[in-house]
């Protein structure tokens, strides 16, 4: 796809609007997205055909020099190969001219990126989970999306229509004033547009180069630690000692009864069956639309609540400290998976990361093994064990009694000073190889209690296993709140 050079002082920002296409325009949108999927599948099959051919020839004992040459998967190479066969290939010859060339470029670009990810993962150059070979996209399951980088891409002056290549002028469900005003003022330039079908609606996202002035936060000298949980979505403790609690709205729980009723109605209708080729009935389609509306409303409410929370935090505090949670591992707990997914821990951190850049807010991620809940915010003593059912923290050393989540938030806020001095907080680029903060490794120091504490203060000897023990608690348990 086309690459753009961002000018100094400008940032790339997306503006998303819902569309209200008519029947003909919706059919054209689906055709473009289907063309992107077809081009993607063709590219995957074209590249992998050479792989399988080489494997078959190698099994016959053919030497390396006599094998079929590798087919390149770069975007220019895929474009040249596709343009050479689109006139004669029966899969495209009859209808490829009906769509914009950008639809096919979208599929080819996605295929090139998929092969690059697979190659980098195979070579160990890509972070995250291992990526397998690209697979064909199903017509039934593939997400409908198409990107336009050239041609007529603009927001109309009436603020209620947008124009896209080959699709024409489409009405927008909501006013486009937030982008139109910037374009007319000369502070924004549209780079590309992406149409996508999500949650039963069509959306268009304009990628624009926007001139944005840095708006400083309200309290730049104040750091806040955020402890995420289930019962209480976020407990925030700042460096001034103030504590705020953000309750979890539980949008899914509120709509669960309605969702169960709608799902039961769907199950009683004649639905599709791929094994027998059975088509869904009209009543099943209507019931399925009703059920999807409930799920879409829950998703929209959750998204709105998370955006309001992260926007308020990024606009107020100069430094935000969050935990590096293993959300994928936490979701393996079948008892809490639904509530953890509903809270959106990973989405909160993602939004804080990009919103903090707008206001000069600095985001620091505490080490995954940092015992935020087990550490006393008053004296720094660390407990060896702290079960989840204990919601009040009692320090055996100094006698501090406080809420478990508030104690963890205070410990996270204290890490902001350590991140400034470079003492090894994860997320600080200058502290990668520095010494670790207190308790940031996998071992938790125990605090003697009772007679052991009195004997320790009196000069009595303690055994090695009493001084330091290894905790076997999983790291993701630290942020859970039952």
Coordinates of C-alpha atoms in Angstrom, one line a residue:
X1 CA 0.0 0.0 0.0
X2 CA 1.0 3.6 -0.4
X3 CA 3.3 5.0 2.4
X4 CA 2.9 8.6 3.5
X5 CA 5.5 11.0 4.9
X6 CA 4.2 12.7 8.0
X7 CA 5.3 16.3 8.3
X8 CA 7.0 17.6 11.4
X9 CA 4.4 18.8 14.0
X10 CA 1.7 16.6 12.5
X11 CA 0.3 13.3 13.8
X12 CA -1.7 10.6 12.0
X13 CA -5.2 10.3 13.5
X14 CA -8.2 8.3 12.5
X15 CA -11.7 9.8 12.2
X16 CA -14.5 7.2 12.2
X17 CA -18.1 7.7 11.0
X18 CA -21.0 5.4 10.6
X19 CA -22.5 5.1 7.1
X20 CA -26.1 4.9 5.9
X21 CA -25.7 3.4 2.4
X22 CA -28.7 2.6 0.2
X23 CA -29.3 -0.9 -1.2
X24 CA -27.1 -0.4 -4.3
X25 CA -24.3 1.2 -2.4
X26 CA -24.3 -1.6 0.2
X27 CA -24.1 -4.1 -2.6
X28 CA -21.1 -2.2 -4.0
X29 CA -19.5 -2.2 -0.6
X30 CA -19.8 -5.9 -0.2
X31 CA -18.5 -6.4 -3.7
X32 CA -15.3 -4.4 -3.0
X33 CA -14.8 -6.3 0.3
X34 CA -15.3 -9.6 -1.5
X35 CA -12.8 -8.6 -4.1
X36 CA -10.3 -7.9 -1.4
X37 CA -10.9 -11.4 0.0
X38 CA -10.6 -13.0 -3.4
X39 CA -7.3 -11.3 -4.1
X40 CA -6.0 -12.4 -0.7
X41 CA -6.9 -16.0 -1.3
X42 CA -5.4 -15.9 -4.8
X43 CA -2.1 -14.5 -3.4
X44 CA -1.9 -17.2 -0.6
X45 CA -2.6 -20.0 -3.1
X46 CA -0.1 -18.6 -5.7
X47 CA 2.7 -18.4 -3.2
X48 CA 2.0 -21.6 -1.4
X49 CA 1.6 -23.6 -4.7
X50 CA 5.4 -23.2 -5.2
X51 CA 6.1 -24.4 -1.6
X52 CA 4.1 -27.6 -2.1
X53 CA 5.6 -28.2 -5.5
X54 CA 9.1 -27.9 -4.1
X55 CA 8.2 -30.3 -1.3
X56 CA 6.9 -32.8 -3.7
X57 CA 9.9 -32.5 -6.0
X58 CA 12.2 -32.9 -3.0
X59 CA 10.5 -36.2 -2.1
X60 CA 11.3 -37.5 -5.6
X61 CA 15.0 -36.9 -4.9
X62 CA 15.5 -33.8 -7.1
X63 CA 18.4 -31.6 -6.0
X64 CA 18.1 -28.1 -4.7
X65 CA 19.2 -26.5 -8.0
X66 CA 16.5 -28.4 -9.9
X67 CA 13.6 -27.5 -7.7
X68 CA 10.8 -25.0 -8.6
X69 CA 12.0 -21.5 -7.7
X70 CA 10.5 -19.7 -4.8
X71 CA 7.7 -17.2 -5.6
X72 CA 8.2 -13.8 -3.9
X73 CA 5.5 -12.5 -1.6
X74 CA 6.3 -8.8 -1.6
X75 CA 3.5 -6.4 -2.5
X76 CA 5.0 -5.2 -5.8
X77 CA 5.7 -8.8 -6.9
X78 CA 2.1 -9.9 -6.0
X79 CA 0.7 -6.9 -7.9
X80 CA 2.7 -7.8 -11.0
X81 CA 1.6 -11.4 -10.9
X82 CA -2.0 -10.6 -10.2
X83 CA -2.2 -8.0 -13.1
X84 CA -0.7 -10.7 -15.4
X85 CA -3.5 -13.2 -14.7
X86 CA -6.6 -11.2 -13.9
X87 CA -7.6 -11.0 -17.6
X88 CA -7.4 -14.7 -18.2
X89 CA -8.0 -16.3 -14.8
X90 CA -11.7 -17.6 -14.8
X91 CA -12.0 -16.5 -11.2
X92 CA -11.5 -12.8 -12.0
X93 CA -11.9 -12.3 -15.8
X94 CA -15.6 -11.8 -15.8
X95 CA -16.0 -9.4 -12.9
X96 CA -12.7 -7.8 -11.8
X97 CA -13.5 -4.5 -13.6
X98 CA -16.6 -3.9 -11.5
X99 CA -14.5 -2.9 -8.5
X100 CA -11.8 -0.4 -7.8
X101 CA -8.2 -1.5 -8.1
X102 CA -7.8 -0.5 -4.4
X103 CA -9.9 -3.5 -3.4
X104 CA -7.5 -5.9 -4.9
X105 CA -4.5 -4.0 -3.6
X106 CA -6.0 -4.3 -0.1
X107 CA -6.1 -8.1 -0.4
X108 CA -2.6 -8.4 -1.8
X109 CA -1.2 -6.1 0.9
X110 CA -2.8 -8.2 3.6
X111 CA -1.4 -11.3 2.1
X112 CA 2.1 -9.8 1.9
X113 CA 1.9 -8.8 5.6
X114 CA 0.7 -12.3 6.5
X115 CA 3.7 -13.9 4.8
X116 CA 6.1 -11.4 6.4
X117 CA 4.7 -12.1 9.9
X118 CA 5.0 -15.9 9.3
X119 CA 8.6 -15.5 8.1
X120 CA 9.6 -13.3 11.0
X121 CA 7.9 -15.6 13.5
X122 CA 9.7 -18.6 12.0
X123 CA 13.0 -16.8 12.3
X124 CA 12.3 -15.7 15.9
X125 CA 12.2 -12.0 14.9
X126 CA 8.6 -11.4 15.9
X127 CA 7.3 -11.0 19.4
X128 CA 4.2 -12.7 20.7
X129 CA 2.7 -16.0 19.8
X130 CA 4.0 -18.1 17.0
X131 CA 2.3 -17.2 13.7
X132 CA 1.5 -20.1 11.3
X133 CA 1.2 -20.1 7.5
X134 CA -1.5 -17.8 6.0
X135 CA -4.8 -19.6 5.5
X136 CA -7.6 -18.9 3.1
X137 CA -10.3 -16.6 4.2
X138 CA -13.8 -18.0 4.4
X139 CA -16.6 -16.2 2.6
X140 CA -18.8 -16.8 5.6
X141 CA -16.4 -15.8 8.4
X142 CA -14.1 -13.2 6.8
X143 CA -14.4 -9.6 8.0
X144 CA -15.7 -7.2 5.4
X145 CA -13.1 -4.5 4.9
X146 CA -11.5 -2.5 2.1
X147 CA -9.0 0.3 2.1
X148 CA -8.6 3.2 -0.4
X149 CA -5.4 5.2 -0.8
X150 CA -5.8 6.8 -4.2
X151 CA -8.7 8.4 -6.1
X152 CA -11.4 10.7 -4.9
X153 CA -11.5 10.5 -1.1
X154 CA -13.1 13.5 0.5
X155 CA -15.6 14.7 3.1
X156 CA -18.4 16.8 1.4
X157 CA -18.9 20.4 2.5
X158 CA -22.5 19.7 3.8
X159 CA -21.0 17.6 6.6
X160 CA -23.4 14.6 5.9
X161 CA -21.8 12.8 2.9
X162 CA -18.5 11.3 2.0
X163 CA -17.1 10.4 -1.4
X164 CA -15.1 7.2 -2.1
X165 CA -13.6 5.8 -5.3
X166 CA -16.0 3.8 -7.5
X167 CA -18.6 3.9 -4.6
X168 CA -19.6 7.6 -5.1
X169 CA -21.2 9.8 -2.5
X170 CA -22.5 8.0 0.5
X171 CA -24.6 9.5 3.3
X172 CA -23.1 9.5 6.8
X173 CA -25.2 8.7 9.8
X174 CA -23.5 11.3 12.0
X175 CA -22.0 14.8 11.1
X176 CA -18.4 14.9 9.9
X177 CA -17.7 18.3 11.4
X178 CA -14.8 17.2 13.5
X179 CA -12.9 16.3 10.4
X180 CA -14.4 18.7 7.9
X181 CA -13.5 21.7 10.0
X182 CA -9.9 20.7 10.2
X183 CA -9.7 20.1 6.4
X184 CA -11.2 23.4 5.6
X185 CA -8.9 25.2 8.0
X186 CA -5.9 23.5 6.4
X187 CA -4.8 21.7 9.6
X188 CA -5.7 18.2 8.3
X189 CA -5.0 16.2 5.2
X190 CA -6.8 12.9 4.4
X191 CA -4.4 10.1 3.5
X192 CA -6.6 7.1 3.1
X193 CA -10.1 5.7 3.9
X194 CA -11.1 2.3 5.1
X195 CA -14.7 0.9 5.0
X196 CA -15.5 -1.9 7.3
X197 CA -18.7 -3.8 8.4
X198 CA -18.9 -4.1 12.2
X199 CA -21.7 -4.8 14.6
X200 CA -24.3 -4.7 11.9
X201 CA -23.3 -1.4 10.4
X202 CA -20.9 0.1 7.8
X203 CA -18.2 2.4 9.0
X204 CA -15.6 4.5 7.2
X205 CA -12.4 5.5 8.9
X206 CA -10.3 8.4 7.5
X207 CA -6.6 8.3 8.2
X208 CA -5.6 11.9 8.3
X209 CA -2.5 13.9 8.9
X210 CA -3.5 16.4 11.6
X211 CA -1.7 19.3 13.1
X212 CA -2.1 18.8 16.9
X213 CA -0.7 21.1 19.5
X214 CA 0.4 19.4 22.7
X215 CA -2.1 20.1 25.5
X216 CA -0.5 19.6 28.9
X217 CA -2.2 17.6 31.6
X218 CA -4.0 19.4 34.5
X219 CA -1.5 18.1 37.1
X220 CA 1.8 17.3 35.5
X221 CA 3.7 16.8 38.7
X222 CA 1.3 14.2 40.1
X223 CA 1.7 10.4 39.5
X224 CA -1.1 7.9 39.8
X225 CA -1.1 4.2 40.2
X226 CA -4.0 2.2 38.7
X227 CA -4.9 -1.2 40.1
X228 CA -7.5 -2.9 37.8
X229 CA -10.0 -5.4 39.1
X230 CA -13.4 -7.0 38.5
X231 CA -15.7 -5.8 41.3
X232 CA -14.1 -2.3 41.1
X233 CA -12.8 -1.6 37.6
X234 CA -10.0 0.7 38.7
X235 CA -8.6 1.9 42.1
X236 CA -6.5 5.0 41.5
X237 CA -4.1 6.3 44.1
X238 CA -2.0 9.4 43.3
X239 CA 1.2 10.7 44.8
X240 CA -0.7 13.2 46.9
X241 CA -2.5 10.4 48.8
X242 CA -5.9 10.8 47.1
X243 CA -7.8 7.6 46.3
X244 CA -10.4 7.2 43.7
X245 CA -12.5 4.2 42.8
X246 CA -14.2 3.6 39.5
X247 CA -16.9 1.0 39.8
X248 CA -17.3 -1.7 37.1
X249 CA -20.5 -0.9 35.2
X250 CA -21.0 -4.6 34.3
X251 CA -22.8 -3.9 31.1
X252 CA -22.9 -7.6 30.1
X253 CA -24.4 -8.7 33.4
X254 CA -27.1 -6.1 33.0
X255 CA -28.1 -7.4 29.6
X256 CA -27.4 -11.1 30.3
X257 CA -31.1 -11.9 30.9
X258 CA -32.2 -10.3 27.7
X259 CA -29.4 -11.9 25.8
X260 CA -30.3 -15.4 27.1
X261 CA -33.9 -14.9 26.1
X262 CA -32.9 -13.8 22.6
X263 CA -30.5 -16.7 22.3
X264 CA -33.2 -19.1 23.3
X265 CA -35.5 -17.7 20.7
X266 CA -32.8 -18.2 18.0
X267 CA -32.2 -21.8 19.1
X268 CA -35.9 -22.6 18.5
X269 CA -35.8 -21.4 14.9
X270 CA -34.6 -23.3 11.9
X271 CA -31.0 -22.2 11.5
X272 CA -28.4 -22.8 8.9
X273 CA -26.6 -26.2 8.7
X274 CA -23.5 -26.5 6.5
X275 CA -23.4 -30.3 6.7
X276 CA -26.8 -30.7 5.0
X277 CA -26.9 -27.4 3.1
X278 CA -30.0 -26.2 5.0
X279 CA -30.7 -22.5 4.7
X280 CA -31.9 -20.4 7.7
X281 CA -35.5 -19.5 7.9
X282 CA -36.8 -15.9 7.9
X283 CA -37.8 -16.2 11.5
X284 CA -34.3 -17.4 12.4
X285 CA -32.7 -14.4 10.6
X286 CA -35.0 -11.9 12.4
X287 CA -34.3 -13.5 15.8
X288 CA -30.5 -13.5 15.1
X289 CA -30.7 -9.8 14.2
X290 CA -32.4 -9.1 17.5
X291 CA -29.8 -11.1 19.5
X292 CA -27.0 -9.3 17.7
X293 CA -28.5 -5.9 18.6
X294 CA -28.2 -6.8 22.3
X295 CA -24.5 -7.8 21.9
X296 CA -23.7 -4.7 19.9
X297 CA -25.3 -2.4 22.5
X298 CA -23.2 -4.0 25.2
X299 CA -20.1 -3.6 23.2
X300 CA -20.8 0.0 22.5
X301 CA -21.5 0.8 26.2
X302 CA -18.3 -0.9 27.2
X303 CA -16.3 1.0 24.6
X304 CA -17.8 4.3 25.7
X305 CA -17.1 3.7 29.4
X306 CA -13.4 2.7 28.7
X307 CA -12.9 5.8 26.5
X308 CA -14.3 8.1 29.2
X309 CA -12.1 6.6 31.9
X310 CA -8.8 6.6 29.9
X311 CA -9.4 10.1 28.5
X312 CA -10.0 11.5 32.0
X313 CA -6.8 9.9 33.4
X314 CA -4.6 10.9 30.5
X315 CA -5.8 14.5 30.7
X316 CA -5.2 14.9 34.5
X317 CA -2.0 13.1 35.6
X318 CA 1.6 13.6 34.4
X319 CA 2.6 10.0 35.0
X320 CA 0.4 6.9 35.0
X321 CA 1.6 3.5 36.4
X322 CA -0.2 0.4 35.4
X323 CA 0.5 -3.3 35.8
X324 CA 1.8 -5.6 33.0
X325 CA -1.0 -8.1 33.3
X326 CA -1.0 -11.4 31.6
X327 CA -4.5 -11.1 30.3
X328 CA -4.3 -14.1 28.0
X329 CA -3.2 -16.3 31.0
X330 CA -6.0 -14.8 33.2
X331 CA -8.6 -15.8 30.6
X332 CA -7.7 -19.4 31.1
X333 CA -9.5 -19.3 34.5
X334 CA -12.9 -20.5 33.5
X335 CA -14.5 -19.1 36.6
X336 CA -13.4 -15.5 35.9
X337 CA -12.8 -15.5 32.2
X338 CA -16.1 -13.8 31.3
X339 CA -15.7 -11.0 33.9
X340 CA -12.1 -10.4 33.0
X341 CA -12.9 -10.1 29.3
X342 CA -15.8 -7.8 30.1
X343 CA -13.5 -5.4 32.1
X344 CA -11.1 -4.9 29.2
X345 CA -7.8 -4.7 31.0
X346 CA -5.7 -4.8 27.8
X347 CA -7.9 -2.2 26.1
X348 CA -7.4 0.2 29.0
X349 CA -3.7 0.0 28.8
X350 CA -3.7 0.4 25.0
X351 CA -5.9 3.5 25.1
X352 CA -3.7 5.1 27.9
X353 CA -0.6 4.5 25.7
X354 CA -1.8 6.5 22.7
X355 CA -3.9 9.1 24.6
X356 CA -1.0 9.9 26.9
X357 CA 1.1 11.1 23.9
X358 CA -1.5 13.8 23.1
X359 CA -1.2 15.4 26.5
X360 CA 2.4 14.6 27.4
X361 CA 1.3 12.0 29.9
X362 CA 3.9 9.4 30.6
X363 CA 2.8 5.7 30.9
X364 CA 4.9 3.3 33.0
X365 CA 4.2 -0.4 33.1
X366 CA 5.3 -2.1 36.3
X367 CA 7.1 -5.4 36.1
X368 CA 4.8 -8.4 35.8
X369 CA 6.4 -10.0 38.9
X370 CA 6.1 -6.9 41.1
X371 CA 4.1 -7.9 44.2
X372 CA 1.9 -4.8 44.3
X373 CA -0.8 -6.4 46.5
X374 CA 1.7 -8.2 48.8
X375 CA 3.9 -5.2 49.5
X376 CA 3.0 -2.8 52.4
X377 CA 2.7 0.7 51.1
X378 CA 3.7 2.0 54.5
X379 CA 7.0 0.2 55.4
X380 CA 7.7 -1.8 52.3
X381 CA 7.5 -5.2 53.9
X382 CA 6.3 -8.0 51.6
X383 CA 4.1 -10.9 52.4
X384 CA 4.9 -14.4 51.1
X385 CA 1.3 -15.3 50.5
X386 CA -1.9 -13.2 50.2
X387 CA -4.9 -15.2 49.1
X388 CA -7.6 -13.6 46.9
X389 CA -10.3 -13.9 49.5
X390 CA -8.4 -11.5 51.9
X391 CA -9.6 -8.1 50.8
X392 CA -8.0 -6.1 53.7
X393 CA -4.2 -5.8 53.9
X394 CA -2.8 -6.3 57.4
X395 CA 1.0 -5.5 57.7
X396 CA 2.7 -7.7 60.3
X397 CA 5.7 -5.3 60.5
X398 CA 4.1 -1.8 61.0
X399 CA 0.5 -2.7 61.7
X400 CA -0.9 -0.9 58.7
X401 CA -4.5 -1.9 57.9
X402 CA -5.9 -0.8 54.5
X403 CA -7.9 -2.0 51.5
X404 CA -6.0 -4.5 49.4
X405 CA -6.6 -2.7 46.1
X406 CA -5.8 0.7 47.6
X407 CA -2.6 -0.7 48.9
X408 CA -1.6 -2.0 45.5
X409 CA -2.5 1.3 43.9
X410 CA -0.2 3.2 46.3
X411 CA 2.6 0.8 45.5
X412 CA 2.2 1.4 41.8
X413 CA 2.2 5.1 42.3
X414 CA 5.4 4.9 44.3
X415 CA 7.0 3.2 41.3
X416 CA 6.7 6.5 39.3
X417 CA 9.7 8.0 41.2
X418 CA 11.7 4.8 40.6
X419 CA 11.0 5.0 36.9
X420 CA 12.3 8.6 36.8
X421 CA 15.5 7.6 38.4
X422 CA 15.8 4.5 36.2
X423 CA 15.6 1.7 38.8
X424 CA 14.3 -1.0 36.5
X425 CA 10.6 -0.5 36.0
X426 CA 9.4 -2.3 33.0
X427 CA 8.2 0.1 30.3
X428 CA 10.9 2.6 30.9
X429 CA 13.4 2.5 28.0
X430 CA 16.2 3.9 30.2
X431 CA 15.7 1.2 32.8
X432 CA 16.0 -2.0 30.9
X433 CA 19.3 -3.1 32.4
X434 CA 19.1 -1.3 35.7
X435 CA 18.7 -2.8 39.1
X436 CA 15.2 -4.1 39.9
X437 CA 12.7 -2.3 42.1
X438 CA 11.8 -3.8 45.4
X439 CA 10.3 -7.2 44.9
X440 CA 10.2 -7.0 41.1
X441 CA 11.7 -10.6 40.7
X442 CA 9.9 -13.9 41.0
X443 CA 10.9 -14.3 44.7
X444 CA 9.0 -12.7 47.5
X445 CA 10.6 -11.9 50.8
X446 CA 8.7 -12.9 53.8
X447 CA 8.2 -10.7 56.8
X448 CA 8.6 -12.5 60.2
X449 CA 5.5 -12.3 62.3
X450 CA 4.6 -13.1 65.9
X451 CA 7.3 -14.7 68.0
X452 CA 9.6 -14.9 65.0
X453 CA 9.4 -11.1 64.7
X454 CA 10.1 -10.6 68.4
X455 CA 13.0 -13.1 68.2
X456 CA 14.4 -11.3 65.1
X457 CA 14.2 -8.0 66.8
X458 CA 15.9 -9.5 69.9
X459 CA 18.8 -10.7 67.8
X460 CA 17.7 -14.3 67.4
X461 CA 18.8 -16.2 64.3
X462 CA 16.4 -17.1 61.6
X463 CA 16.6 -20.0 59.2
X464 CA 17.4 -19.4 55.5
X465 CA 14.0 -20.5 54.4
X466 CA 12.4 -18.0 56.7
X467 CA 14.3 -15.1 55.2
X468 CA 13.5 -15.7 51.6
X469 CA 11.0 -18.0 50.0
X470 CA 9.9 -18.4 46.4
X471 CA 6.3 -17.7 45.7
X472 CA 4.6 -19.9 43.2
X473 CA 1.5 -17.7 42.7
X474 CA 0.8 -16.8 39.1
X475 CA 1.6 -13.2 38.2
X476 CA -1.8 -12.5 36.8
X477 CA -3.5 -13.1 40.1
X478 CA -2.2 -9.9 41.5
X479 CA -4.8 -7.7 39.9
X480 CA -7.9 -9.8 40.3
X481 CA -10.6 -8.5 42.5
X482 CA -13.4 -10.9 43.4

